[in-house]
Amino acid sequence: MNHSDSHSASYAAAGVDVTAGYEAVRRIKPMVESTYIPGVMGTLGGFGGMFAPDLNGMKKPVLVSGTDGVGTKLKLAFLMDKHDTVGIDCVAMCVNDIICGGAMPLFFLDYIACGKNDPARIADIVTGITEGCRQAGCALVGGETAEMPGFYPVDEYDLAGFSVGMVDEEKIIDGKSLTEGDVLIGLASSGVHSNGFSLVRKVFDVEHADLKTPMDELNGKSLGEALLEPTRIYVKAVKAVLGAGVDVHAVSHITGGGFYENVPRMMVDGLTAQIKLDSFPTLPIFSLIQKAGNIPARDMYNTFNMGIGMILAVPAVQAQAALDALAAAGETAYQIGSVVAGEAGVELV
């Protein structure tokens, strides 16, 4: 496609360079196409991304969608001038929600809004997005880059995404099969993921903090590196458990609101998730946050994932099979509690 005749001097004078947009597309096209899976129709550049799902073997396919952004974690990316991982976060926050219902993500779209279109930086962002899509096994079928001078500073941007997955209705995971005695399996997180960064930024005063010096408390990582660690994507992990024949009764993605907000979302009336806090290690970054901010333990568990990014509820007799499947898939997982009678939704003991 030739854009050589497309140029507006008046628009450029207002701060929008359409030719920079074309250069960004040129840079990211090979990365986008590297995510393509069976079902993708067409290529980058159309007005809408098309996908033809394989419905073979499905009795009643149900589409499951998720949308999210990266939040103020982006402020760390700006300060560190590192933009090639936040795209993983964006994909993760969407597809990890979709998998909670048992759906496998099919495709993803991104939205990047910036003060100035820097093609190299856009390519860095999309590097992360495409890596996230590959980890999730879904295709990046489209997106939008909006140059908005006067709305965003020239060196800042926002990033959001949207994903669609599919599951056969009879295989939806909705908590209706939960029963007293089910075992809770916690999947290890990679760090803070993409929630709680308004508190993180306040605690560390990140605009004035040393973000690049390695710290013993963080096992040799710098504060900036630890905070920018991308969100873990759990799609293939849950797929491995389901593929092992484990009857997963409920799933919770531990995002904003931590354990107290998210775990009750997978429970049903009359049942409570009882989680043993000594059953999994707290990651060093959370200990550092709690100490630096003098934050009460309950607030920590009501804000952060504390080292557990996703929880699966499975029958007790299948708990070991679930752990074995997760280990084979490269996941670190722990048996962190069980489902008990009660109305609290979650109890941390």
C-alpha positions as CSV (number, residue, x, y, z in Angstrom):
1,M,0.0,0.0,0.0
2,N,1.5,3.4,-1.0
3,H,0.9,6.3,1.3
4,S,3.4,8.6,-0.5
5,D,0.6,11.0,-1.6
6,S,-0.9,11.3,1.9
7,H,0.5,14.3,3.7
8,S,-1.2,17.3,5.3
9,A,1.1,20.2,6.1
10,S,-1.8,21.9,8.0
11,Y,-2.4,18.8,10.2
12,A,1.4,18.5,10.8
13,A,1.5,22.1,11.9
14,A,-1.2,21.3,14.4
15,G,1.0,18.5,15.8
16,V,-0.2,15.4,14.0
17,D,2.2,13.7,11.6
18,V,0.3,11.2,9.5
19,T,3.5,10.0,7.9
20,A,4.8,8.9,11.3
21,G,1.7,6.7,11.6
22,Y,2.5,5.0,8.3
23,E,6.1,4.4,9.5
24,A,4.9,2.9,12.7
25,V,2.6,0.5,10.8
26,R,5.5,-0.5,8.5
27,R,7.6,-1.3,11.6
28,I,5.0,-3.3,13.5
29,K,3.5,-5.3,10.5
30,P,5.9,-8.2,10.7
31,M,5.4,-8.4,14.5
32,V,1.7,-8.4,14.2
33,E,1.7,-11.1,11.5
34,S,3.9,-13.3,13.8
35,T,0.9,-13.7,16.1
36,Y,-1.5,-15.0,13.4
37,I,-3.2,-18.3,14.1
38,P,-5.7,-20.3,12.1
39,G,-8.8,-18.2,11.7
40,V,-7.2,-14.8,11.0
41,M,-8.5,-13.3,7.8
42,G,-6.8,-10.5,5.9
43,T,-3.8,-8.6,7.2
44,L,-2.9,-5.4,9.0
45,G,-4.4,-2.2,7.4
46,G,-8.0,-2.9,7.0
47,F,-10.8,-1.1,8.8
48,G,-11.8,-4.1,10.9
49,G,-10.0,-7.2,12.0
50,M,-11.6,-10.4,10.8
51,F,-11.5,-13.8,12.4
52,A,-13.3,-17.0,11.4
53,P,-13.4,-19.3,14.5
54,D,-13.2,-23.1,14.3
55,L,-16.6,-24.3,15.6
56,N,-15.9,-28.0,15.0
57,G,-16.9,-30.1,18.0
58,M,-18.7,-27.2,19.7
59,K,-22.4,-27.7,20.6
60,K,-23.1,-24.1,21.6
61,P,-20.1,-21.7,21.3
62,V,-20.1,-18.7,23.6
63,L,-18.0,-15.6,23.1
64,V,-16.3,-14.2,26.1
65,S,-14.7,-10.7,26.0
66,G,-12.4,-8.7,28.2
67,T,-11.0,-5.2,28.1
68,D,-8.4,-3.4,30.3
69,G,-5.4,-1.2,30.3
70,V,-2.0,-1.0,32.0
71,G,-2.9,1.9,34.4
72,T,-0.3,4.0,36.1
73,K,2.3,1.3,35.7
74,L,3.0,3.3,32.5
75,K,4.5,6.0,34.6
76,L,7.3,3.6,35.5
77,A,7.8,2.8,31.8
78,F,8.2,6.5,31.1
79,L,10.7,7.0,33.9
80,M,12.7,4.0,32.9
81,D,12.3,4.8,29.2
82,K,11.5,1.1,28.7
83,H,8.4,0.4,26.6
84,D,8.8,-3.2,25.3
85,T,7.1,-5.0,28.2
86,V,4.0,-3.0,29.0
87,G,2.2,-4.5,26.0
88,I,2.5,-7.9,27.7
89,D,0.7,-6.4,30.7
90,C,-2.1,-5.1,28.5
91,V,-2.7,-8.5,26.9
92,A,-2.4,-10.3,30.2
93,M,-5.0,-8.1,32.0
94,C,-7.6,-9.0,29.3
95,V,-6.8,-12.7,28.5
96,N,-6.4,-13.6,32.2
97,D,-9.9,-12.4,32.8
98,I,-11.3,-14.4,29.8
99,I,-9.7,-17.7,30.9
100,C,-11.5,-17.4,34.3
101,G,-14.7,-18.5,32.4
102,G,-12.9,-21.3,30.7
103,A,-12.7,-19.5,27.3
104,M,-9.6,-19.6,25.2
105,P,-8.7,-16.1,23.7
106,L,-8.9,-15.9,19.9
107,F,-7.8,-12.4,19.1
108,F,-6.7,-9.1,20.6
109,L,-6.9,-5.5,19.6
110,D,-4.9,-2.6,21.1
111,Y,-5.4,1.1,21.5
112,I,-2.4,3.4,21.9
113,A,-3.0,7.1,22.5
114,C,0.0,9.4,22.6
115,G,1.1,13.0,22.5
116,K,3.5,12.5,19.7
117,N,3.8,9.4,17.4
118,D,7.3,8.2,17.7
119,P,7.5,5.1,15.4
120,A,10.4,3.5,17.3
121,R,8.5,3.8,20.6
122,I,5.3,2.5,19.1
123,A,7.2,-0.5,17.7
124,D,8.6,-1.1,21.2
125,I,5.1,-1.1,22.7
126,V,3.8,-3.4,20.0
127,T,6.8,-5.7,20.6
128,G,5.3,-6.4,24.1
129,I,1.8,-6.7,22.8
130,T,2.8,-9.3,20.2
131,E,4.8,-11.2,22.8
132,G,1.8,-11.2,25.1
133,C,-0.4,-12.5,22.2
134,R,2.0,-15.3,21.5
135,Q,2.1,-16.3,25.2
136,A,-1.7,-16.4,25.2
137,G,-2.0,-18.2,21.9
138,C,-4.2,-15.5,20.3
139,A,-3.8,-13.2,17.3
140,L,-3.3,-9.5,17.2
141,V,-5.9,-8.6,14.5
142,G,-5.9,-4.9,14.7
143,G,-5.5,-1.7,16.7
144,E,-5.4,2.0,16.7
145,T,-2.7,4.6,17.3
146,A,-4.1,8.0,18.1
147,E,-1.8,11.0,18.1
148,M,-3.4,13.6,20.4
149,P,-1.1,16.7,20.9
150,G,-2.3,19.0,23.6
151,F,-4.1,16.1,25.4
152,Y,-1.1,13.9,26.3
153,P,2.5,15.2,26.9
154,V,4.7,14.5,23.9
155,D,6.7,11.8,25.7
156,E,3.7,10.0,27.3
157,Y,1.0,7.6,26.1
158,D,-1.9,5.4,27.3
159,L,-2.4,1.8,26.4
160,A,-5.5,-0.3,26.5
161,G,-6.7,-3.5,24.9
162,F,-9.6,-5.7,24.1
163,S,-9.8,-9.5,23.6
164,V,-12.4,-12.0,22.6
165,G,-12.3,-15.7,23.5
166,M,-14.7,-18.7,23.0
167,V,-15.9,-21.6,25.1
168,D,-18.5,-24.3,24.6
169,E,-21.5,-23.4,26.8
170,E,-21.3,-26.8,28.6
171,K,-17.7,-26.1,29.5
172,I,-18.1,-22.6,31.0
173,I,-16.4,-22.3,34.4
174,D,-18.8,-20.3,36.5
175,G,-18.5,-21.7,40.1
176,K,-21.8,-23.6,40.0
177,S,-19.9,-26.9,40.6
178,L,-18.1,-25.6,43.7
179,T,-18.5,-27.7,46.7
180,E,-17.2,-27.8,50.3
181,G,-13.9,-29.5,50.4
182,D,-12.6,-28.3,47.0
183,V,-8.9,-27.5,47.0
184,L,-7.5,-24.1,46.1
185,I,-4.5,-24.0,43.8
186,G,-2.6,-20.8,43.6
187,L,-0.5,-19.9,40.6
188,A,2.6,-17.8,41.3
189,S,2.6,-14.2,40.1
190,S,5.7,-12.6,38.5
191,G,5.4,-9.5,40.7
192,V,3.0,-6.6,41.2
193,H,1.5,-7.2,37.7
194,S,-0.6,-4.2,36.7
195,N,-2.6,-3.2,39.8
196,G,-1.9,-1.0,42.8
197,F,0.6,1.3,41.1
198,S,-1.0,4.5,42.4
199,L,-0.1,3.2,45.9
200,V,3.3,1.9,44.7
201,R,4.2,5.3,43.2
202,K,3.2,7.1,46.3
203,V,5.1,4.8,48.6
204,F,8.3,5.0,46.7
205,D,7.9,8.6,45.3
206,V,9.0,7.1,42.1
207,E,9.6,10.4,40.3
208,H,12.5,11.0,42.7
209,A,13.5,7.5,43.5
210,D,16.6,5.5,42.4
211,L,15.0,3.1,40.0
212,K,18.1,1.7,38.4
213,T,20.5,0.6,41.2
214,P,20.4,-3.2,42.0
215,M,19.0,-4.0,45.4
216,D,19.8,-6.9,47.7
217,E,16.2,-6.9,48.9
218,L,15.1,-7.6,45.3
219,N,17.7,-10.3,44.6
220,G,19.9,-8.0,42.6
221,K,17.1,-6.4,40.6
222,S,16.6,-2.6,40.6
223,L,13.4,-1.2,41.9
224,G,12.4,-0.1,38.4
225,E,13.1,-3.6,37.0
226,A,11.1,-5.3,39.7
227,L,8.1,-3.0,39.3
228,L,8.1,-3.3,35.5
229,E,8.2,-7.1,35.6
230,P,5.4,-7.9,33.2
231,T,2.2,-9.6,34.3
232,R,2.2,-13.4,34.0
233,I,-0.2,-14.8,31.4
234,Y,-2.0,-17.9,32.6
235,V,-3.9,-19.0,29.5
236,K,-1.7,-22.0,28.7
237,A,-1.5,-23.0,32.4
238,V,-5.3,-23.2,32.7
239,K,-5.4,-24.9,29.3
240,A,-2.9,-27.5,30.6
241,V,-5.0,-28.2,33.7
242,L,-8.2,-28.6,31.6
243,G,-6.3,-30.8,29.1
244,A,-5.3,-33.1,31.9
245,G,-8.9,-33.8,32.6
246,V,-9.2,-31.9,35.8
247,D,-12.7,-30.6,36.6
248,V,-11.9,-26.9,37.4
249,H,-14.9,-25.6,39.4
250,A,-13.9,-21.9,39.6
251,V,-11.1,-19.5,38.7
252,S,-10.2,-16.1,40.1
253,H,-7.8,-13.6,38.5
254,I,-6.1,-11.7,41.4
255,T,-6.1,-8.1,40.1
256,G,-7.0,-4.7,41.6
257,G,-8.6,-5.3,45.0
258,G,-6.3,-8.2,45.8
259,F,-7.7,-11.3,47.5
260,Y,-10.5,-9.6,49.4
261,E,-12.2,-8.3,46.2
262,N,-11.4,-10.9,43.6
263,V,-11.6,-14.3,45.4
264,P,-15.3,-13.8,46.4
265,R,-16.1,-13.3,42.7
266,M,-15.5,-17.0,42.0
267,M,-17.5,-18.2,45.0
268,V,-21.2,-19.0,45.4
269,D,-23.6,-18.4,48.3
270,G,-22.9,-20.5,51.3
271,L,-19.2,-21.2,50.4
272,T,-16.0,-19.4,51.4
273,A,-12.4,-19.7,50.1
274,Q,-10.2,-20.3,53.1
275,I,-6.6,-19.4,52.2
276,K,-3.6,-20.2,54.4
277,L,-1.1,-17.3,54.2
278,D,1.8,-19.5,55.1
279,S,1.2,-21.8,52.1
280,F,3.0,-19.6,49.6
281,P,5.9,-17.2,49.7
282,T,5.4,-13.5,49.6
283,L,7.5,-12.0,46.8
284,P,10.3,-9.6,47.9
285,I,8.8,-6.6,46.1
286,F,5.7,-6.8,48.3
287,S,7.7,-7.0,51.5
288,L,9.6,-3.9,50.3
289,I,6.3,-2.1,49.5
290,Q,4.8,-2.9,52.9
291,K,7.9,-1.8,54.8
292,A,8.5,1.4,52.8
293,G,4.8,2.5,53.1
294,N,4.2,1.1,56.6
295,I,1.1,-0.6,55.1
296,P,-1.2,-2.8,57.3
297,A,-1.2,-6.5,56.2
298,R,-4.9,-6.4,55.4
299,D,-4.4,-3.4,53.0
300,M,-1.7,-5.3,51.3
301,Y,-3.9,-8.3,50.6
302,N,-6.7,-5.9,49.6
303,T,-4.6,-4.2,47.0
304,F,-1.9,-6.6,45.6
305,N,-1.7,-10.2,44.5
306,M,1.1,-10.8,47.1
307,G,2.6,-13.6,45.0
308,I,-0.5,-15.4,43.7
309,G,-1.8,-14.2,40.4
310,M,-4.6,-16.7,39.8
311,I,-6.5,-19.3,41.9
312,L,-8.2,-22.5,40.7
313,A,-10.7,-24.4,42.7
314,V,-10.6,-28.1,41.9
315,P,-11.9,-31.4,43.5
316,A,-9.6,-32.6,46.3
317,V,-9.1,-35.9,44.5
318,Q,-7.8,-34.0,41.5
319,A,-5.6,-31.5,43.3
320,Q,-2.3,-33.4,42.6
321,A,-3.2,-33.9,39.0
322,A,-3.7,-30.2,38.7
323,L,-0.4,-29.5,40.3
324,D,1.4,-32.0,38.1
325,A,-0.1,-30.4,35.0
326,L,0.9,-27.0,36.1
327,A,4.5,-28.1,36.8
328,A,4.7,-29.7,33.4
329,A,3.5,-26.4,31.8
330,G,6.3,-24.6,33.6
331,E,4.2,-23.0,36.3
332,T,5.0,-22.6,40.0
333,A,1.9,-23.4,41.9
334,Y,0.9,-24.1,45.5
335,Q,-2.0,-25.7,47.3
336,I,-3.1,-22.7,49.3
337,G,-6.4,-23.6,50.9
338,S,-9.8,-25.0,50.5
339,V,-13.5,-24.2,50.1
340,V,-15.4,-24.3,53.3
341,A,-19.0,-23.5,54.4
342,G,-19.5,-19.8,55.1
343,E,-20.7,-16.5,53.8
344,A,-17.5,-14.4,54.0
345,G,-16.4,-15.2,50.5
346,V,-12.8,-15.3,51.5
347,E,-10.9,-15.9,54.7
348,L,-7.2,-15.4,55.1
349,V,-5.8,-17.5,58.0
